CSV table of C-alpha atoms in Angstrom, one decimal:
chain,number,residue,atom,x,y,z
L,7,MET,CA,26.1,241.6,149.7
L,8,THR,CA,22.5,243.0,150.0
L,9,PRO,CA,21.0,244.4,146.8
L,10,GLN,CA,20.4,248.2,147.2
L,11,LEU,CA,17.2,249.4,145.8
L,12,SER,CA,17.6,252.6,143.8
L,13,PRO,CA,15.6,252.9,140.6
L,14,GLU,CA,16.7,256.5,140.2
L,15,ALA,CA,20.4,255.5,140.1
L,16,GLY,CA,19.6,252.7,137.7
L,17,ALA,CA,17.9,255.1,135.4
L,18,ALA,CA,20.9,257.4,135.5
L,19,VAL,CA,23.2,254.5,134.7
L,20,LYS,CA,21.0,253.4,131.8
L,21,ALA,CA,20.8,257.0,130.4
L,22,ALA,CA,24.6,257.5,130.5
L,23,ASP,CA,25.0,254.1,128.8
L,24,ARG,CA,22.6,254.9,126.0
L,25,ALA,CA,24.2,258.3,125.5
L,26,HIS,CA,27.8,257.3,125.4
L,27,VAL,CA,28.6,253.5,125.4
L,28,PHE,CA,29.0,251.8,122.0
L,29,HIS,CA,28.2,248.1,122.6
L,30,SER,CA,29.8,245.2,120.8
L,31,TRP,CA,27.9,242.9,118.4
L,32,SER,CA,24.8,245.1,118.5
L,33,ALA,CA,22.7,247.5,116.5
L,34,GLN,CA,23.0,250.4,118.9
L,35,ASP,CA,19.5,251.8,118.5
L,36,LEU,CA,17.8,248.4,119.1
L,37,ILE,CA,19.3,247.3,122.4
L,38,ASP,CA,18.2,247.8,125.9
L,39,PRO,CA,21.0,246.9,128.3
L,40,LEU,CA,20.1,245.9,131.8
L,41,ALA,CA,21.6,248.2,134.4
L,42,VAL,CA,23.4,246.0,136.9
L,43,ALA,CA,23.7,247.2,140.5
L,44,GLY,CA,25.8,244.4,141.9
L,45,ALA,CA,26.9,240.8,141.8
L,46,GLU,CA,28.1,238.1,144.2
L,47,GLY,CA,28.8,234.4,143.7
L,48,SER,CA,26.4,233.0,141.1
L,49,TYR,CA,24.0,235.9,141.2
L,50,PHE,CA,23.7,239.5,140.0
L,51,TRP,CA,20.9,242.0,140.4
L,52,ASP,CA,19.5,245.2,139.0
L,53,TYR,CA,18.6,248.5,140.7
L,54,ASP,CA,15.0,247.4,141.3
L,55,GLY,CA,16.3,244.6,143.4
L,56,LYS,CA,15.5,241.8,140.9
L,57,ARG,CA,18.0,239.0,141.3
L,58,TYR,CA,19.2,236.7,138.5
L,59,LEU,CA,21.0,233.4,138.7
L,60,ASP,CA,23.8,233.8,136.1
L,61,PHE,CA,23.8,230.8,133.8
L,62,THR,CA,26.2,232.7,131.5
L,63,SER,CA,29.2,233.1,133.9
L,64,GLY,CA,29.4,236.7,132.5
L,65,LEU,CA,30.6,235.6,129.1
L,66,VAL,CA,31.8,232.2,130.3
L,67,PHE,CA,34.6,233.7,132.4
L,68,THR,CA,33.4,234.0,136.0
L,69,ASN,CA,34.5,230.4,136.7
L,70,ILE,CA,34.7,231.2,140.5
L,71,GLY,CA,31.7,233.5,140.5
L,72,TYR,CA,31.5,237.2,141.3
L,73,GLN,CA,33.4,239.0,144.0
L,74,HIS,CA,35.4,236.0,145.5
L,75,PRO,CA,36.9,237.7,148.6
L,76,LYS,CA,40.3,236.0,148.2
L,77,VAL,CA,40.7,237.3,144.7
L,78,VAL,CA,39.4,240.7,145.5
L,79,ALA,CA,41.9,240.9,148.4
L,80,ALA,CA,44.8,239.8,146.1
L,81,ILE,CA,44.0,242.5,143.6
L,82,GLN,CA,43.9,245.1,146.4
L,83,GLU,CA,47.2,243.9,147.9
L,84,GLN,CA,48.9,244.0,144.5
L,85,ALA,CA,47.6,247.5,143.8
L,86,ALA,CA,49.1,248.7,147.1
L,87,THR,CA,52.4,247.0,146.3
L,88,MET,CA,52.9,247.5,142.5
L,89,THR,CA,50.0,248.6,140.4
L,90,THR,CA,51.7,248.2,137.1
L,91,PHE,CA,55.1,247.6,135.5
L,92,ALA,CA,56.5,247.1,132.0
L,93,PRO,CA,56.5,243.6,130.5
L,94,ALA,CA,60.3,243.4,129.9
L,95,PHE,CA,61.0,243.0,133.6
L,96,ALA,CA,60.7,240.0,136.0
L,97,VAL,CA,57.8,240.7,138.4
L,98,GLU,CA,56.7,238.4,141.1
L,99,ALA,CA,53.0,238.2,140.3
L,100,ARG,CA,53.8,237.6,136.6
L,101,SER,CA,56.4,234.9,137.3
L,102,GLU,CA,54.1,233.1,139.8
L,103,ALA,CA,51.1,233.2,137.5
L,104,ALA,CA,53.2,231.7,134.7
L,105,ARG,CA,54.5,229.0,137.0
L,106,LEU,CA,51.0,228.1,138.2
L,107,ILE,CA,49.6,228.0,134.7
L,108,ALA,CA,52.5,225.9,133.4
L,109,GLU,CA,52.1,223.4,136.2
L,110,ARG,CA,48.6,222.7,134.9
L,111,THR,CA,49.0,222.8,131.2
L,112,PRO,CA,49.4,219.4,129.4
L,113,GLY,CA,52.7,218.0,128.3
L,114,ASP,CA,55.6,220.4,127.7
L,115,LEU,CA,53.5,223.6,127.4
L,116,ASP,CA,55.8,225.3,129.9
L,117,LYS,CA,56.4,228.8,128.5
L,118,ILE,CA,53.6,231.4,128.9
L,119,PHE,CA,53.2,234.5,126.7
L,120,PHE,CA,50.7,236.8,128.3
L,121,THR,CA,48.1,238.8,126.4
L,122,ASN,CA,45.1,240.9,127.4
L,123,GLY,CA,42.5,238.5,126.4
L,124,GLY,CA,41.5,235.5,124.2
L,125,ALA,CA,41.4,237.2,120.8
L,126,ASP,CA,44.9,238.5,121.0
L,127,ALA,CA,46.1,235.2,122.4
L,128,VAL,CA,44.8,233.6,119.1
L,129,GLU,CA,46.5,236.3,117.1
L,130,HIS,CA,49.9,235.6,118.7
L,131,ALA,CA,49.5,231.8,118.5
L,132,VAL,CA,48.9,232.0,114.8
L,133,ARG,CA,51.8,234.4,114.3
L,134,MET,CA,54.1,232.0,116.3
L,135,ALA,CA,52.9,229.1,114.1
L,136,ARG,CA,53.5,230.9,110.9
L,137,LEU,CA,57.0,232.1,112.0
L,138,HIS,CA,57.9,228.6,113.3
L,139,THR,CA,56.9,226.8,110.0
L,140,GLY,CA,57.5,229.5,107.4
L,141,ARG,CA,54.0,228.7,106.0
L,142,PRO,CA,51.1,231.0,105.4
L,143,LYS,CA,47.8,229.1,105.8
L,144,VAL,CA,45.7,228.3,108.9
L,145,LEU,CA,42.9,225.7,108.9
L,146,SER,CA,40.0,226.3,111.2
L,147,ALA,CA,36.6,224.7,111.6
L,148,TYR,CA,33.2,225.9,110.7
L,149,ARG,CA,31.0,226.2,113.9
L,150,SER,CA,33.8,227.9,115.8
L,151,TYR,CA,34.6,231.2,117.4
L,152,HIS,CA,38.1,232.5,118.1
L,153,GLY,CA,37.8,236.2,118.8
L,154,GLY,CA,36.9,239.6,117.4
L,155,THR,CA,40.3,241.0,116.3
L,156,GLN,CA,41.1,240.9,112.5
L,157,GLN,CA,42.9,237.6,112.3
L,158,ALA,CA,40.8,235.9,115.0
L,159,ILE,CA,37.5,236.9,113.4
L,160,ASN,CA,38.7,235.6,110.0
L,161,ILE,CA,39.6,232.3,111.7
L,162,THR,CA,36.2,232.1,113.3
L,163,GLY,CA,33.7,229.8,111.5
L,164,ASP,CA,30.3,231.3,112.3
L,165,PRO,CA,28.3,234.3,111.0
L,166,ARG,CA,30.1,236.8,113.2
L,167,ARG,CA,33.0,236.5,110.7
L,168,TRP,CA,31.0,237.4,107.6
L,169,ALA,CA,31.1,241.2,107.8
L,170,SER,CA,34.8,241.3,108.4
L,171,ASP,CA,36.0,238.4,106.2
L,172,SER,CA,38.7,239.8,104.0
L,173,ALA,CA,39.1,236.5,102.0
L,174,GLY,CA,42.8,237.2,102.1
L,175,ALA,CA,43.7,236.2,105.6
L,176,GLY,CA,45.2,232.9,104.7
L,177,VAL,CA,42.4,231.0,106.4
L,178,VAL,CA,40.7,227.8,105.1
L,179,HIS,CA,37.7,226.4,106.9
L,180,PHE,CA,36.7,222.7,107.2
L,181,TRP,CA,34.0,220.7,108.9
L,182,ALA,CA,34.8,219.3,112.3
L,183,PRO,CA,32.7,216.4,113.8
L,184,PHE,CA,29.2,217.1,115.1
L,185,LEU,CA,27.2,213.9,115.0
L,186,TYR,CA,23.8,215.5,115.7
L,187,ARG,CA,24.1,217.6,112.5
L,188,SER,CA,26.7,215.5,110.7
L,189,ARG,CA,28.1,216.8,107.4
L,190,PHE,CA,29.4,213.2,106.8
L,191,TYR,CA,26.1,211.3,106.9
L,192,ALA,CA,27.5,209.4,109.9
L,193,GLU,CA,25.4,207.3,112.1
L,194,THR,CA,27.9,206.5,114.9
L,195,GLU,CA,30.6,208.4,116.7
L,196,GLU,CA,33.2,206.1,115.2
L,197,GLN,CA,31.9,206.9,111.7
L,198,GLU,CA,31.9,210.6,112.5
L,199,THR,CA,35.4,210.6,113.8
L,200,ALA,CA,36.8,208.6,110.8
L,201,ARG,CA,35.0,210.6,108.2
L,202,ALA,CA,35.8,214.0,109.8
L,203,LEU,CA,39.5,213.0,109.9
L,204,GLU,CA,39.4,211.9,106.3
L,205,HIS,CA,37.8,215.2,105.3
L,206,LEU,CA,40.5,217.1,107.1
L,207,GLU,CA,43.4,215.2,105.6
L,208,THR,CA,41.8,215.6,102.1
L,209,THR,CA,41.5,219.3,102.7
L,210,ILE,CA,45.1,219.5,103.6
L,211,ALA,CA,46.1,217.5,100.5
L,212,PHE,CA,44.2,219.8,98.2
L,213,GLU,CA,45.5,223.0,99.9
L,214,GLY,CA,49.0,221.7,99.8
L,215,PRO,CA,50.5,220.4,103.0
L,216,GLY,CA,53.6,222.5,102.6
L,217,THR,CA,51.4,225.7,102.7
L,218,VAL,CA,49.6,224.9,106.0
L,219,ALA,CA,51.2,226.5,109.2
L,220,ALA,CA,48.5,225.5,111.7
L,221,ILE,CA,45.3,223.8,112.5
L,222,ILE,CA,43.4,225.6,115.2
L,223,LEU,CA,40.4,224.0,117.1
L,224,GLU,CA,38.4,224.9,120.1
L,225,THR,CA,39.0,221.8,122.3
L,226,VAL,CA,35.3,221.9,123.0
L,227,PRO,CA,33.6,224.5,120.8
L,228,GLY,CA,31.8,227.1,123.0
L,229,THR,CA,29.4,229.6,121.6
L,230,ALA,CA,29.0,227.4,118.5
L,231,GLY,CA,27.2,224.8,120.6
L,232,ILE,CA,29.4,223.0,123.1
L,233,MET,CA,30.1,220.0,120.9
L,234,VAL,CA,32.4,217.7,122.8
L,235,PRO,CA,34.5,216.0,120.1
L,236,PRO,CA,33.9,212.2,119.6
L,237,PRO,CA,36.5,209.8,120.9
L,238,GLY,CA,39.7,209.7,118.9
L,239,TYR,CA,39.1,212.9,116.9
L,240,LEU,CA,41.6,215.2,118.6
L,241,ALA,CA,44.2,212.4,118.7
L,242,GLY,CA,43.7,211.9,115.0
L,243,VAL,CA,44.2,215.6,114.3
L,244,ARG,CA,47.4,215.4,116.4
L,245,GLU,CA,48.6,212.6,114.2
L,246,ILE,CA,47.8,214.5,111.0
L,247,CYS,CA,49.6,217.5,112.2
L,248,ASP,CA,52.7,215.4,113.1
L,249,LYS,CA,52.5,213.8,109.7
L,250,TYR,CA,52.7,217.0,107.7
L,251,GLY,CA,54.7,219.2,110.1
L,252,ILE,CA,51.7,221.4,111.0
L,253,VAL,CA,51.4,223.2,114.3
L,254,PHE,CA,48.4,222.1,116.3
L,255,ILE,CA,46.7,224.9,118.3
L,256,LEU,CA,44.0,224.3,120.8
L,257,ASP,CA,41.8,227.2,121.8
L,258,GLU,CA,40.9,226.8,125.5
L,259,VAL,CA,39.8,230.4,126.1
L,260,MET,CA,36.3,229.2,127.1
L,261,SER,CA,37.0,225.5,128.0
L,262,GLY,CA,40.0,226.1,130.2
L,263,PHE,CA,40.4,226.4,133.9
L,264,GLY,CA,37.8,224.0,135.2
L,265,ARG,CA,34.9,224.6,132.8
L,266,THR,CA,34.9,221.0,131.6
L,267,GLY,CA,35.6,219.5,135.0
L,268,GLU,CA,39.3,219.3,134.2
L,269,TRP,CA,41.9,222.1,134.4
L,270,PHE,CA,42.0,222.0,130.6
L,271,ALA,CA,39.6,220.3,128.2
L,272,ALA,CA,42.6,218.7,126.5
L,273,ASP,CA,43.0,216.6,129.6
L,274,LEU,CA,39.7,214.8,128.6
L,275,SER,CA,41.4,213.3,125.5
L,276,GLY,CA,45.0,213.2,126.7
L,277,VAL,CA,46.1,215.2,123.6
L,278,VAL,CA,49.0,217.7,123.9
L,279,PRO,CA,48.9,220.6,121.3
L,280,ASP,CA,51.9,222.7,120.2
L,281,LEU,CA,50.3,225.9,121.3
L,282,MET,CA,47.3,226.5,123.6
L,283,THR,CA,45.4,229.8,124.1
L,284,PHE,CA,43.7,230.7,127.3
L,285,ALA,CA,41.9,233.7,128.9
L,286,LYS,CA,38.6,234.1,130.8
L,287,GLY,CA,38.7,231.6,133.6
L,288,VAL,CA,42.4,232.1,134.3
L,289,ASN,CA,41.4,234.8,136.7
L,290,SER,CA,37.6,234.7,136.5
L,291,GLY,CA,37.7,237.8,134.3
L,292,TYR,CA,38.4,240.0,137.4
L,293,VAL,CA,41.1,241.9,135.4
L,294,PRO,CA,41.6,241.3,131.7
L,295,LEU,CA,44.2,238.5,131.0
L,296,GLY,CA,44.9,235.9,128.4
L,297,GLY,CA,47.9,234.1,127.0
L,298,VAL,CA,49.5,231.4,124.9
L,299,ALA,CA,51.1,228.3,126.5
L,300,ILE,CA,54.0,227.3,124.3
L,301,SER,CA,55.7,223.9,123.7
L,302,GLU,CA,59.4,223.4,123.9
L,303,LYS,CA,59.9,223.1,120.1
L,304,ILE,CA,58.0,226.3,119.4
L,305,ALA,CA,59.8,228.1,122.2
L,306,GLU,CA,63.2,227.0,120.7
L,307,THR,CA,62.4,228.8,117.5
L,308,PHE,CA,62.6,232.0,119.4
L,309,GLY,CA,65.6,231.1,121.6
L,310,LYS,CA,68.1,233.1,119.6
L,311,ARG,CA,65.6,234.7,117.2
L,312,PRO,CA,63.5,237.6,118.6
L,313,TYR,CA,59.8,237.0,118.7
L,314,PRO,CA,58.3,240.0,116.7
L,315,GLY,CA,55.3,240.7,118.9
L,316,GLY,CA,54.3,242.0,122.3
L,317,LEU,CA,51.8,244.1,124.2
L,318,THR,CA,52.2,247.1,126.6
L,319,TYR,CA,50.2,245.3,129.3
L,320,SER,CA,51.5,241.8,128.7
L,321,GLY,CA,51.4,240.1,132.1
L,322,HIS,CA,49.9,243.1,133.9
L,323,PRO,CA,50.6,242.7,137.7
L,324,LEU,CA,47.0,243.3,138.7
L,325,ALA,CA,45.8,240.7,136.2
L,326,CYS,CA,48.5,238.2,137.2
L,327,ALA,CA,47.9,238.7,140.9
L,328,ALA,CA,44.2,237.9,140.2
L,329,ALA,CA,45.3,234.8,138.3
L,330,VAL,CA,47.5,233.6,141.1
L,331,ALA,CA,44.7,234.0,143.6
L,332,THR,CA,42.1,232.4,141.3
L,333,ILE,CA,44.2,229.3,140.6
L,334,ASN,CA,45.0,228.9,144.3
L,335,VAL,CA,41.3,229.3,145.2
L,336,MET,CA,40.3,226.7,142.6
L,337,ALA,CA,42.9,224.3,144.0
L,338,GLU,CA,42.0,224.9,147.7
L,339,GLU,CA,38.3,224.8,147.2
L,340,GLY,CA,38.1,221.9,144.8
L,341,VAL,CA,36.4,224.0,142.1
L,342,VAL,CA,37.5,221.8,139.2
L,343,GLU,CA,36.3,218.7,141.0
L,344,ASN,CA,33.0,220.4,141.9
L,345,ALA,CA,32.4,221.2,138.2
L,346,LYS,CA,33.1,217.6,137.2
L,347,ARG,CA,30.9,216.1,140.0
L,348,LEU,CA,27.9,218.3,139.5
L,349,GLY,CA,28.1,217.9,135.8
L,350,GLU,CA,27.9,214.2,136.1
L,351,SER,CA,25.5,213.8,139.0
L,352,VAL,CA,23.2,216.8,138.6
L,353,VAL,CA,23.3,218.7,135.3
L,354,GLY,CA,23.6,215.8,132.9
L,355,PRO,CA,20.8,213.7,134.4
L,356,ALA,CA,18.5,216.8,134.9
L,357,LEU,CA,19.0,217.9,131.3
L,358,ALA,CA,18.2,214.4,130.0
L,359,GLU,CA,14.9,214.6,132.0
L,360,LEU,CA,14.1,218.0,130.5
L,361,ALA,CA,14.7,216.6,127.0
L,362,GLU,CA,12.2,213.8,127.7
L,363,ARG,CA,9.5,216.3,128.7
L,364,HIS,CA,10.1,219.1,126.2
L,365,PRO,CA,9.6,218.5,122.5
L,366,SER,CA,11.7,221.7,121.8
L,367,VAL,CA,14.9,220.0,123.0
L,368,GLY,CA,16.5,218.1,120.2
L,369,GLU,CA,19.8,217.2,121.9
L,370,VAL,CA,21.6,217.6,125.2
L,371,ARG,CA,25.3,217.7,125.2
L,372,GLY,CA,28.2,218.8,127.4
L,373,VAL,CA,30.6,218.1,130.2
L,374,GLY,CA,31.4,219.6,133.6
L,375,MET,CA,29.8,223.1,133.7
L,376,PHE,CA,29.7,223.4,129.9
L,377,TRP,CA,26.4,222.3,128.4
L,378,ALA,CA,24.0,223.2,125.6
L,379,LEU,CA,20.5,222.3,124.6
L,380,ASP,CA,19.9,222.3,120.9
L,381,LEU,CA,16.4,223.6,120.4
L,382,VAL,CA,14.3,222.4,117.5
L,383,LYS,CA,11.0,222.9,115.8
L,384,ASP,CA,10.7,219.2,114.9
L,385,ARG,CA,12.5,216.5,116.7
L,386,GLU,CA,12.1,214.0,113.8
L,387,THR,CA,13.7,216.2,111.1
L,388,ARG,CA,15.9,218.1,113.6
L,389,GLU,CA,14.7,221.4,112.0
L,390,PRO,CA,16.1,224.2,114.2
L,391,LEU,CA,13.6,226.2,116.2
L,392,VAL,CA,14.6,229.3,114.2
L,393,PRO,CA,16.5,229.6,110.9
L,394,TYR,CA,20.3,229.8,110.9
L,395,ASN,CA,21.5,233.3,112.0
L,396,ALA,CA,17.9,234.4,112.4
L,397,ALA,CA,17.1,238.0,113.5
L,398,GLY,CA,14.1,240.1,114.1
L,399,GLU,CA,10.7,238.4,113.7
L,400,ALA,CA,12.4,235.2,112.4
L,401,ASN,CA,14.1,234.9,115.8
L,402,ALA,CA,10.9,235.5,117.8
L,403,PRO,CA,10.6,231.9,119.3
L,404,MET,CA,14.2,232.2,120.8
L,405,ALA,CA,13.5,235.7,122.0
L,406,ALA,CA,10.3,234.5,123.8
L,407,PHE,CA,12.2,231.7,125.4
L,408,GLY,CA,14.9,234.1,126.6
L,409,ALA,CA,12.4,236.5,128.0
L,410,ALA,CA,10.6,233.6,129.8
L,411,ALA,CA,13.9,232.5,131.4
L,412,LYS,CA,14.6,236.1,132.7
L,413,GLN,CA,11.1,236.3,134.0
L,414,GLN,CA,11.9,233.2,136.1
L,415,GLY,CA,15.1,234.9,137.5
L,416,LEU,CA,17.5,233.0,135.2
L,417,TRP,CA,19.8,234.9,132.9
L,418,PRO,CA,20.4,232.6,129.9
L,419,PHE,CA,23.2,232.3,127.4
L,420,ILE,CA,21.4,232.0,124.0
L,421,ASN,CA,23.2,231.7,120.7
L,422,MET,CA,21.1,230.9,117.6
L,423,ASN,CA,19.1,227.8,118.3
L,424,ARG,CA,21.0,226.9,121.5
L,425,THR,CA,20.8,227.7,125.1
L,426,HIS,CA,24.0,227.2,127.1
L,427,ILE,CA,24.2,226.0,130.7
L,428,VAL,CA,27.4,227.6,131.9
L,429,PRO,CA,27.1,228.7,135.6
L,430,PRO,CA,30.2,229.3,137.7
L,431,CYS,CA,32.3,226.2,138.3
L,432,ASN,CA,31.8,226.6,142.0
L,433,VAL,CA,28.0,226.7,141.7
L,434,THR,CA,26.2,224.8,144.5
L,435,GLU,CA,23.8,222.0,143.9
L,436,ALA,CA,21.0,224.0,145.3
L,437,GLU,CA,21.7,226.9,142.8
L,438,LEU,CA,21.9,224.4,140.0
L,439,LYS,CA,18.5,223.0,140.8
L,440,GLU,CA,17.0,226.4,141.1
L,441,GLY,CA,18.4,227.3,137.6
L,442,LEU,CA,17.3,224.1,136.1
L,443,ALA,CA,13.7,224.5,137.5
L,444,ALA,CA,13.6,228.0,135.9
L,445,LEU,CA,14.9,226.5,132.6
L,446,ASP,CA,12.2,223.9,132.7
L,447,ALA,CA,9.5,226.5,133.0
L,448,ALA,CA,11.0,228.6,130.2
L,449,LEU,CA,11.2,225.7,127.8
L,450,SER,CA,7.5,225.4,127.9
L,451,VAL,CA,7.5,228.7,125.9
L,452,ALA,CA,9.8,227.1,123.3
L,453,ASP,CA,7.5,224.1,123.1
L,454,GLU,CA,4.7,226.3,121.8
L,455,HIS,CA,6.7,226.7,118.6
L,456,THR,CA,7.2,223.0,117.8
L,457,VAL,CA,5.2,220.9,115.5
């Protein structure tokens, strides 16, 4: 697809946006959205013809890139056959999408409840857990994100929760492992795992095990910093849940469908949760879709007892057709294997080299096509490059870094003191090297703010 130059059209798009579109997570008068003219593969471009390599995968959802022809064709074919239909009926696209997803989920997560996205998937997973156990509380980690709806945002463990935290949502937060900024004074992964599990079990003891319905964790936390859990942690949480009859929910909205070099990040640890949420990569975001994969014992709860929840567009045929095509493309083209191979052979080694050269890089961490650089002012003290939840002038060093990346033709994913490296899972080695070179140049700007 050739970028079409039309600054006038771009100006019109921008004017209409500024006049009528209310943007999420933003002070409306302080933002300046880029007018996007088109996208293909790992790139998008504006109306002036400037092209950007997308190291955000949209919002970590275009796992097969933009405009994959087989998925576009599947959506067109489904629209010509059956554009929409109510969720109470058996529809081919819906049934086939559920079958393909269930084939890839771990263990006995063989029933699929479809939603419109990740946040409502979390909402329904929590509702299922509470109904299954008859208990009210949900335990969730600090440094987490689970969605923007009312329950999901209260479960979230980062500053996006603060403005909406009702303090009455039945949510208790705890510290999950993160050795680089350990809350447990740990010096090794083994210590971090053991102490984090002890902390979790103590929290349960003081909250009352009989009051806790579920523990929900991002299998690999995403926007909070891509913190791959240390060995044994998720297995330990599984044991704690079994001990106290607590439902274990893994949130794979970001980490699922190839992002970590496995179909699901749970496969990295061999742990099977009771419920697992998904969205984003299930159909590369081409049509909104999410869902909950449900274990046999949770499904049995609603075998004779109606599940009190649903959505008008649950399992929408267009979205499910896109999911079927996406999953088949990923299997046929080895997309999951590509993410794993390039993560191990290109991204990991290249980021380690960047860390050696740039004093602003405190830590590199990640797996597959799911990486983060923790940016610091001082490597010795690990002081973050900007204060926690910084805004305005306090956030100037990160803003300057982001602007430098865009100047290099790289669209970065920046959250607080971290830049994420999350290109499409079918990115090529040449595209990766192009992006990493641009990242190298932009980090020189961050280096200027180190001691």
